[in-house]
Every structure is written in structure tokens, then in C-alpha cells.
Short mmCIF file of C-alpha atoms and ligand atoms in Angstrom, two decimals:
data_model
loop_
_atom_site.label_atom_id
_atom_site.label_comp_id
_atom_site.label_asym_id
_atom_site.label_seq_id
_atom_site.Cartn_x
_atom_site.Cartn_y
_atom_site.Cartn_z
CA MET G 155 12.88 -27.39 -14.45
CA GLY G 156 12.86 -29.67 -17.49
CA PRO G 157 13.20 -33.37 -17.24
CA VAL G 158 14.84 -33.38 -13.82
CA SER G 159 12.59 -33.22 -10.75
CA GLU G 160 12.73 -30.85 -7.82
CA PHE G 161 13.79 -33.60 -5.47
CA ASP G 162 16.76 -34.69 -7.66
CA TRP G 163 18.04 -31.12 -7.71
CA ILE G 164 17.70 -30.74 -3.88
CA SER G 165 19.58 -34.05 -3.12
CA LYS G 166 22.14 -33.52 -5.83
CA TYR G 167 23.07 -29.93 -5.33
CA LEU G 168 21.58 -28.46 -2.16
CA LYS G 169 22.15 -31.37 0.26
CA PRO G 170 25.96 -31.22 -0.17
CA ILE G 171 26.03 -27.49 0.84
CA ALA G 172 23.59 -27.95 3.76
CA THR G 173 25.60 -30.12 5.97
CA SER G 174 24.87 -28.71 9.43
CA GLU G 175 22.72 -30.74 11.87
CA GLY G 176 20.05 -28.06 11.70
CA ALA G 177 19.43 -28.78 8.03
CA MET G 178 18.25 -32.20 9.01
CA SER G 179 19.64 -33.52 5.69
CA LEU G 180 17.08 -31.36 3.93
CA GLU G 181 14.66 -34.28 4.49
CA ASN G 182 12.22 -32.45 6.87
CA ASP G 183 9.73 -29.54 6.35
CA VAL G 184 11.55 -27.43 8.94
CA GLY G 185 15.20 -26.73 9.78
CA ILE G 186 16.58 -26.11 13.31
CA LEU G 187 18.05 -22.68 14.00
CA ALA G 188 21.16 -22.15 16.05
CA SER G 189 20.34 -21.60 19.74
CA LEU G 190 21.58 -18.37 21.27
CA PRO G 191 22.40 -17.25 24.80
CA PRO G 192 19.37 -15.55 26.41
CA ASP G 193 20.94 -12.00 26.20
CA ARG G 194 21.78 -12.23 22.52
CA PRO G 195 18.69 -11.34 20.48
CA LEU G 196 18.04 -13.53 17.37
CA ILE G 197 17.50 -11.23 14.37
CA ALA G 198 16.45 -12.07 10.79
CA THR G 199 16.53 -10.29 7.43
CA MET G 200 15.19 -11.18 3.98
CA ASP G 201 16.36 -9.90 0.56
CA THR G 202 15.27 -10.92 -2.94
CA LEU G 203 17.16 -10.79 -6.25
CA VAL G 204 15.08 -10.74 -9.38
CA GLU G 205 16.56 -11.29 -12.87
CA GLY G 206 16.65 -8.06 -14.82
CA VAL G 207 16.16 -5.97 -11.74
CA HIS G 208 19.17 -6.97 -9.45
CA PHE G 209 21.30 -9.04 -11.95
CA PHE G 210 21.50 -9.99 -15.56
CA ARG G 211 20.57 -13.31 -17.14
CA GLY G 212 24.13 -13.60 -18.48
CA ASP G 213 25.80 -13.24 -15.02
CA PRO G 214 27.75 -16.34 -14.12
CA PRO G 215 25.49 -18.60 -11.98
CA GLU G 216 28.12 -18.95 -9.26
CA THR G 217 28.09 -15.10 -8.87
CA LEU G 218 24.29 -15.30 -8.16
CA GLY G 219 24.87 -17.82 -5.35
CA LYS G 220 27.40 -15.45 -3.75
CA LYS G 221 25.34 -12.32 -4.33
CA ILE G 222 22.19 -13.60 -2.67
CA LEU G 223 24.07 -14.63 0.46
CA ARG G 224 26.18 -11.42 0.68
CA VAL G 225 23.36 -8.97 0.32
CA ASN G 226 21.69 -10.65 3.27
CA VAL G 227 24.83 -11.14 5.38
CA SER G 228 25.62 -7.48 4.98
CA ASP G 229 22.27 -6.52 6.60
CA ILE G 230 23.06 -8.88 9.59
CA LEU G 231 26.65 -7.59 9.98
CA CYS G 232 25.54 -3.98 9.70
CA ASN G 233 23.16 -4.43 12.64
CA GLY G 234 26.16 -5.56 14.78
CA ALA G 235 25.32 -9.26 14.60
CA VAL G 236 26.97 -12.50 13.53
CA PRO G 237 25.21 -14.27 10.67
CA LYS G 238 24.00 -17.80 11.58
CA ASP G 239 21.45 -19.65 9.48
CA ALA G 240 19.96 -19.21 6.06
CA LEU G 241 16.70 -20.22 4.27
CA LEU G 242 16.66 -20.00 0.45
CA SER G 243 13.77 -19.86 -1.97
CA VAL G 244 14.52 -20.25 -5.73
CA ALA G 245 11.91 -19.73 -8.50
CA LEU G 246 13.47 -21.48 -11.55
CA PRO G 247 12.55 -20.56 -15.14
CA ASP G 248 13.29 -23.06 -17.88
CA TRP G 249 16.41 -21.37 -19.07
CA PHE G 250 18.06 -21.92 -15.70
CA ASP G 251 19.09 -25.43 -16.56
CA GLU G 252 20.83 -28.13 -14.44
CA PRO G 253 24.43 -27.07 -15.18
CA ARG G 254 23.53 -23.54 -14.25
CA PHE G 255 21.83 -24.63 -11.02
CA GLU G 256 24.92 -26.72 -10.13
CA ARG G 257 27.19 -23.68 -10.64
CA PHE G 258 24.86 -21.55 -8.58
CA CYS G 259 24.99 -24.01 -5.66
CA GLY G 260 28.79 -24.11 -6.09
CA GLY G 261 29.12 -20.31 -5.60
CA LEU G 262 26.58 -20.41 -2.72
CA GLY G 263 28.36 -23.27 -0.93
CA HIS G 264 31.68 -21.49 -1.30
CA ASP G 265 30.30 -18.34 0.36
CA LEU G 266 28.26 -20.20 3.03
CA ALA G 267 31.58 -21.69 4.10
CA GLN G 268 33.45 -18.44 3.99
CA TRP G 269 30.86 -16.53 6.05
CA ASN G 270 30.17 -19.54 8.30
CA VAL G 271 26.42 -19.52 7.58
CA LYS G 272 24.42 -22.75 7.63
CA LEU G 273 21.80 -23.41 5.00
CA VAL G 274 18.96 -25.05 6.92
CA GLY G 275 16.16 -25.16 4.37
CA GLY G 276 14.25 -23.40 1.66
CA ASP G 277 11.92 -23.90 -1.29
CA LEU G 278 12.36 -24.77 -4.91
CA VAL G 279 9.61 -24.01 -7.51
CA SER G 280 9.35 -23.52 -11.27
CA THR G 281 8.14 -20.32 -12.83
CA PRO G 282 7.05 -19.01 -16.19
CA GLY G 283 8.67 -15.63 -15.10
CA PRO G 284 12.14 -14.46 -14.29
CA LEU G 285 14.72 -16.16 -12.03
CA VAL G 286 13.95 -15.10 -8.40
CA LEU G 287 16.20 -15.73 -5.46
CA THR G 288 14.94 -15.04 -1.99
CA MET G 289 17.03 -15.62 1.17
CA THR G 290 16.48 -15.16 4.86
CA VAL G 291 19.52 -15.01 7.02
CA THR G 292 19.38 -14.98 10.84
CA GLY G 293 21.93 -13.49 13.14
CA SER G 294 23.06 -13.30 16.75
CA CYS G 295 23.44 -9.76 18.09
CA LEU G 296 26.73 -9.07 19.85
CA SER G 297 24.96 -6.65 22.28
CA PRO G 298 21.46 -6.69 23.86
CA ASN G 299 19.99 -4.81 20.78
CA PRO G 300 20.72 -4.58 17.14
CA VAL G 301 22.52 -1.47 15.99
CA ALA G 302 19.48 0.08 14.37
CA ARG G 303 19.02 2.94 11.89
CA SER G 304 17.38 5.04 14.66
CA GLY G 305 20.10 5.55 17.17
CA ALA G 306 21.96 8.51 15.74
CA MET G 307 22.77 11.27 18.26
CA VAL G 308 23.54 14.85 17.81
CA GLY G 309 27.35 15.35 17.68
CA ASP G 310 27.99 11.81 16.29
CA ALA G 311 30.59 11.36 13.55
CA VAL G 312 29.27 9.69 10.39
CA CYS G 313 31.47 7.11 8.83
CA VAL G 314 31.47 4.63 5.92
CA SER G 315 33.33 1.45 5.40
CA GLY G 316 35.19 0.65 2.23
CA THR G 317 34.48 2.82 -0.81
CA ILE G 318 31.27 4.25 -2.26
CA GLY G 319 30.07 3.99 -5.90
CA ALA G 320 31.57 0.64 -6.99
CA GLY G 321 28.04 -0.68 -7.41
CA TYR G 322 27.05 2.26 -9.69
CA GLN G 323 30.16 2.00 -11.78
CA GLY G 324 29.91 -1.79 -11.80
CA LEU G 325 26.44 -1.69 -13.23
CA ASP G 326 27.68 0.70 -15.89
CA ASP G 327 30.60 -1.54 -16.73
CA ALA G 328 28.58 -4.69 -16.72
CA LYS G 329 25.96 -3.15 -19.07
CA ALA G 330 28.71 -2.17 -21.42
CA GLY G 331 30.31 -5.61 -21.21
CA ARG G 332 33.53 -4.18 -19.56
CA ASP G 333 35.20 -6.51 -17.10
CA SER G 334 36.54 -4.47 -14.22
CA PRO G 335 36.98 -4.60 -10.45
CA PHE G 336 33.70 -2.61 -10.33
CA ALA G 337 31.76 -5.03 -12.60
CA ARG G 338 33.09 -7.92 -10.35
CA HIS G 339 31.76 -6.03 -7.24
CA PHE G 340 28.39 -5.53 -9.02
CA ARG G 341 28.14 -9.36 -9.41
CA VAL G 342 29.82 -10.44 -6.13
CA PRO G 343 29.62 -7.47 -3.74
CA ASP G 344 32.59 -6.76 -1.44
CA ILE G 345 30.96 -6.56 1.93
CA PRO G 346 32.76 -5.55 5.09
CA ALA G 347 34.81 -8.21 6.96
CA PRO G 348 32.92 -9.98 9.75
CA GLU G 349 34.80 -7.86 12.42
CA ILE G 350 32.63 -4.97 11.38
CA ALA G 351 29.85 -6.47 13.65
CA GLU G 352 32.12 -6.22 16.69
CA ILE G 353 33.15 -2.61 15.81
CA LEU G 354 29.50 -1.64 15.36
CA SER G 355 28.35 -3.24 18.52
CA ALA G 356 31.21 -1.70 20.56
CA HIS G 357 31.17 1.85 19.15
CA ALA G 358 28.21 2.78 16.91
CA ASN G 359 24.89 4.42 17.80
CA ALA G 360 23.22 3.77 14.38
CA ALA G 361 24.10 1.80 11.24
CA ILE G 362 22.58 0.78 7.88
CA ASP G 363 23.90 -1.23 4.91
CA ILE G 364 24.21 0.81 1.76
CA SER G 365 22.04 -0.95 -0.78
CA ASP G 366 20.06 1.86 -2.30
CA GLY G 367 22.85 4.42 -2.32
CA LEU G 368 24.82 6.53 0.19
CA ILE G 369 22.49 9.51 -0.05
CA ALA G 370 19.29 7.44 0.29
CA GLU G 371 20.65 5.52 3.25
CA ALA G 372 21.73 8.73 4.94
CA ILE G 373 18.16 9.87 4.60
CA HIS G 374 16.90 6.57 6.13
CA VAL G 375 19.16 7.05 9.16
CA GLY G 376 18.25 10.70 9.53
CA ARG G 377 14.48 9.98 9.38
CA ALA G 378 14.53 7.01 11.73
CA SER G 379 16.73 8.90 14.22
CA ARG G 380 14.95 12.29 13.73
CA LYS G 381 18.24 13.95 13.23
CA ALA G 382 20.06 15.92 10.44
CA ILE G 383 22.81 13.96 8.76
CA CYS G 384 25.45 16.38 7.30
CA LEU G 385 27.81 15.00 4.72
CA ASP G 386 30.98 16.55 3.34
CA MET G 387 31.10 15.22 -0.20
CA GLU G 388 34.85 15.74 -0.69
CA THR G 389 35.63 13.45 2.28
CA VAL G 390 33.68 10.40 0.93
CA PRO G 391 35.99 7.59 -0.18
CA TRP G 392 34.62 7.43 -3.82
CA ALA G 393 35.33 4.20 -5.56
CA ARG G 394 36.80 6.11 -8.51
CA ASN G 395 38.01 9.64 -9.25
CA CYS G 396 35.14 12.08 -9.36
CA ALA G 397 35.63 14.96 -11.72
CA SER G 398 32.65 17.03 -10.44
CA VAL G 399 30.05 17.17 -7.71
CA ALA G 400 27.54 15.75 -10.23
CA ASP G 401 29.78 12.80 -10.57
CA MET G 402 29.85 12.35 -6.77
CA ILE G 403 26.06 12.53 -6.72
CA GLU G 404 25.93 9.73 -9.28
CA LEU G 405 28.14 7.50 -7.26
CA GLY G 406 26.31 8.38 -4.08
CA THR G 407 22.88 7.51 -5.47
CA GLY G 408 23.58 4.50 -7.58
CA GLY G 409 23.41 1.77 -4.81
CA ASP G 410 24.61 -1.79 -4.66
CA ASP G 411 27.62 -0.73 -2.46
CA TYR G 412 26.80 -3.12 0.52
CA GLN G 413 29.17 -1.10 2.79
CA VAL G 414 28.16 0.27 6.14
CA LEU G 415 27.04 3.76 6.96
CA MET G 416 27.38 4.35 10.75
CA THR G 417 27.19 7.09 13.32
CA LEU G 418 29.25 6.98 16.52
CA PRO G 419 30.35 9.44 19.28
CA GLU G 420 33.33 11.62 18.27
CA SER G 421 35.17 10.33 21.35
CA LYS G 422 35.09 6.75 19.90
CA LEU G 423 36.03 7.73 16.33
CA ASP G 424 39.79 7.10 16.59
CA ILE G 425 39.54 3.72 18.33
CA ALA G 426 36.92 2.53 15.82
CA ILE G 427 39.15 3.53 12.90
CA LYS G 428 42.01 1.73 14.55
CA ASP G 429 39.97 -1.45 15.38
CA ALA G 430 38.68 -1.45 11.76
CA ALA G 431 42.12 -1.01 10.30
CA SER G 432 43.39 -4.06 12.29
CA ALA G 433 40.61 -6.12 10.71
CA GLY G 434 41.52 -4.76 7.25
CA ILE G 435 38.44 -2.52 7.12
CA ARG G 436 38.88 1.03 5.84
CA LEU G 437 36.58 3.28 7.94
CA THR G 438 36.31 6.97 6.79
CA ARG G 439 34.68 9.90 8.52
CA ILE G 440 32.37 11.67 6.04
CA GLY G 441 30.28 14.00 8.20
CA HIS G 442 28.42 14.52 11.40
CA VAL G 443 24.94 14.34 13.01
CA ALA G 444 23.07 17.69 13.91
CA ALA G 445 19.85 18.73 15.28
CA GLY G 446 17.08 18.94 12.70
CA ASP G 447 15.58 16.49 10.20
CA GLU G 448 17.05 17.26 6.83
CA LEU G 449 19.98 15.85 4.92
CA GLN G 450 22.72 18.47 4.47
CA LEU G 451 25.18 17.99 1.66
CA LYS G 452 28.28 20.17 1.35
CA HIS G 453 31.40 20.21 -0.91
CA ARG G 454 34.30 22.05 0.34
CA GLY G 455 32.01 24.12 2.70
CA LYS G 456 29.54 25.06 -0.07
CA ILE G 457 25.98 23.72 0.20
CA VAL G 458 25.09 21.16 -2.46
CA PRO G 459 21.35 20.83 -3.27
CA VAL G 460 19.92 17.40 -2.29
CA PRO G 461 19.26 15.60 -5.65
CA ALA G 462 15.65 14.73 -6.58
CA LYS G 463 16.60 11.11 -7.05
CA LEU G 464 18.07 10.00 -3.72
CA GLY G 465 18.90 6.43 -4.68
CA PHE G 466 17.48 3.28 -6.09
CA VAL G 467 13.69 2.87 -5.68
CA HIS G 468 11.66 -0.07 -7.06
CA GLY G 469 8.96 1.03 -9.39
CA ASN G 470 10.61 4.19 -10.51
N1 ADP L 716 6.97 -7.76 2.34
C1 ADP L 716 7.35 -7.24 3.55
N2 ADP L 716 6.69 -7.73 4.68
C2 ADP L 716 7.14 -7.24 5.92
N3 ADP L 716 8.06 -6.35 6.06
C3 ADP L 716 8.74 -5.85 4.95
C4 ADP L 716 8.39 -6.23 3.66
N4 ADP L 716 9.26 -5.68 2.79
C5 ADP L 716 10.04 -4.88 3.57
N5 ADP L 716 9.78 -4.97 4.92
C6 ADP L 716 10.45 -4.33 6.02
O1 ADP L 716 10.56 -2.95 5.70
C7 ADP L 716 11.78 -2.42 6.14
C8 ADP L 716 12.61 -1.80 5.00
O2 ADP L 716 12.87 -2.79 3.99
P1 ADP L 716 14.08 -2.65 3.00
O3 ADP L 716 14.12 -1.27 2.34
O4 ADP L 716 13.95 -3.75 2.03
O5 ADP L 716 15.27 -2.82 3.94
P2 ADP L 716 16.85 -3.12 3.51
O6 ADP L 716 17.26 -2.01 2.56
O7 ADP L 716 17.59 -3.13 4.83
O8 ADP L 716 16.79 -4.44 2.84
C9 ADP L 716 12.56 -3.61 6.80
O9 ADP L 716 12.23 -3.49 8.23
C10 ADP L 716 11.81 -4.82 6.22
O10 ADP L 716 11.91 -5.93 7.11
C1 TPP L 717 20.12 -5.46 -13.80
C2 TPP L 717 20.30 -4.43 -12.72
N1 TPP L 717 19.75 -3.27 -12.86
C3 TPP L 717 19.82 -2.31 -11.91
C4 TPP L 717 20.50 -2.58 -10.74
C5 TPP L 717 20.58 -1.54 -9.64
N2 TPP L 717 19.81 -1.88 -8.42
C6 TPP L 717 18.81 -2.78 -8.52
S1 TPP L 717 18.10 -3.02 -7.01
C7 TPP L 717 19.20 -1.93 -6.25
C8 TPP L 717 19.15 -1.57 -4.75
C9 TPP L 717 19.16 -2.72 -3.83
O1 TPP L 717 18.06 -3.58 -4.04
P1 TPP L 717 16.85 -3.67 -3.01
O2 TPP L 717 16.00 -4.75 -3.43
O3 TPP L 717 16.27 -2.25 -2.85
O4 TPP L 717 17.58 -4.05 -1.74
P2 TPP L 717 17.36 -3.71 -0.21
O5 TPP L 717 17.41 -2.18 -0.13
O6 TPP L 717 15.98 -4.21 0.16
O7 TPP L 717 18.41 -4.38 0.53
C10 TPP L 717 20.09 -1.38 -7.17
C11 TPP L 717 21.11 -0.41 -6.85
C12 TPP L 717 20.95 -3.88 -10.56
N3 TPP L 717 21.58 -4.36 -9.44
N4 TPP L 717 20.90 -4.85 -11.60
MG1 MG L 718 15.32 -5.36 1.63
#
């Protein structure tokens, strides 16, 4: 952290973006979480971003502030809940100097306001290792239970929000130094508008946010629900033109999409698509749920073998 102390950075850069009463001016060891009505479960998620694993050292610091919030908010929204409070841990290497930290907090503050999330505390340490950002975000469910991975029912339609593969293409573009909408999504993911939580809570049986890749997350839902998820590859709203099925498999296993994969009764499909459209969310049907426990991929009616690499896995 160089010549500036931990406490200076907290009061100079974090206090101004932690203005809620619950933050207690960042002068206490705990923060106060929003209180919720008794029939609205309080949920929490945690995601970590590691330099070299989730982002590049050269990524603009404000994008890191936005990304750490968005990857967590997307988990809360995709469970049919409204994001509420955040706790942030930052492990700072020497190279992440004061101007960078200030820009990081600028990006974070911007997105905290945009998503109406209150930063109520956290931790700041120095490290001889890479920059590590860890955040917990809490949420208030809109129904008596979160919309879990495990609720898919036989006969459900399978849908995704937005487009799939922007994360994969964005990593490729970022690596090659190409500026593109995909590279911008890689750094600051487009996540569904907040209304997705209402749509999921009103209509969905199961949902998951697509961080590891469409195929991997479909497997997660299928396993948790003990059902077969059947996807028609040609109906997926790919983020860019796909010349072949192999191309689709790449975009479907790259990850970093942060859109929602959901299952819902066929009878609710039209109203869900209409509700989503009025919130500016594109919802596309890409398959259905059947009895069984295997992922089934098809392209124009022909079976596509499930790839060996299903999505992003740490340690591989
Ligand atoms: N270190 C840990 N301690 C406790 N639970 C964990 C830990 N890491 C992951 N989990 C739990 O394992 C499940 C899967 O985690 P993960 O794949 O990271 O989910 P997601 O893709 O939604 O972030 C979640 O329920 C998460 O809370
Ligand atoms: C520098 C860099 N290399 C590769 C990737 C691709 N990548 C890294 S982690 C990941 C998946 C999501 O991260 P994870 O920690 O598994 O999130 P979670 O599933 O817990 O939400 C992807 C697609 C990246 N984002 N940045
Ligand atoms: Mg996680």
C-alpha cells in the first residue's frame, strides 16, 4: 500500500461511497444490514475476482469496481431477489497504487448507486500476491423462497436472457487488445435489468446465472433438479454470428455471460417474454425440460455430442 495507510484510503475513498446509515460511517467493526419483512428471506452470495484469473492487470480500475459488484448482483437477481447490502474485501498488491484505488472506488460507487446496493463494510489488506477482490451481496427474496437451481419440472420451457457468448468473445478481444462491445462486456458485464428478479419470482421454477458458460450452467440446473435439460443450439441468441456448431459450443462454454438461464411452465412463457420485453429484457426460449438426468444438445433436430469441456472450471 506504499506510503499511504489503510485508514487514509478507507476514509478518503471508501467512506464517500458508503453513505448509508448501515455503514456506520465505516467507523465500526460491523455494519447493519437492511431489515426485511418476515416473509422475505434474506439471502447472501459471495464471489471473488483474482488478477490474471478473472481480469487483467491492465484493465481500467473503474471497470474492476463495476465487475466485482455486477457478478454478485447477478447471482442475487437470478435467484428472484432484490440486492441490498454489500461487504467488500480488497487484497492490495504494491502495483495497485492510490490513483488506481481511487478510480476503482469511483467505478464501484457509480454502480452501487445504479443498482441501489449499500456498501456497509469490508476489509483492506496488503498482499505480496495478485490483486484479489471479494464481495458479499445480500438480497431480499420477492417470494417465500429463492428461485433455486433445483426447481426445474418436466415440460418446462428453458429460456435465457440477453445473448450468450459475449464473455467468450470479449476475453478473446481483450487478449488481442481489440476494443469491442464484447471486450467492454468482459470488463463490465451487462447483467439483466433489475426487473428480471420480479419476472423470475412470478414465473420461473428454476434459475441460475451464467458465469461458467451456458452448457455448464444447464448441467448444474439439470443435476440439481434431477431432470434432463434439452437445448436446441440453433435457437440460442448467440452474441455473434456462428459459422458452425463448433463455434456455438465455444460461445456456449466460454462463460462470463452473467445472463440468466431459467426454466418455467410452458403456460407462462408468453407472459414472461412480454413482461421481460416491457423491462427491456430479451428473453429467448432455447429448449425444454424432460425426464432423465442428461444434458441433450441438438442442432436442427440432430444430436450434438456434449463437449468434454462443459465450461470454465478453476484448476483446469
Ligand atoms: N469456500 C466456500 N465455502 C462455503 N461454500 C462455498 C464455498 N465456495 C463455494 N461455495 C458454495 O458452493 C456453491 C457453488 O458455488 P459457485 O460455483 O461459486 O456458485 P456460483 O457459480 O453461483 O458463484 C454455492 O452454494 C456456494 O455458496
Ligand atoms: C484473465 C481472464 N482469463 C480467463 C477468464 C475467464 N473466466 C475466468 S473465471 C470464469 C468463470 C466465472 O468465474 P467463477 O469464479 O467460476 O465464478 P462463479 O461461477 O463462482 O460465479 C471465466 C469464464 C477471465 N474472466 N479473465
Ligand atoms: Mg461463485
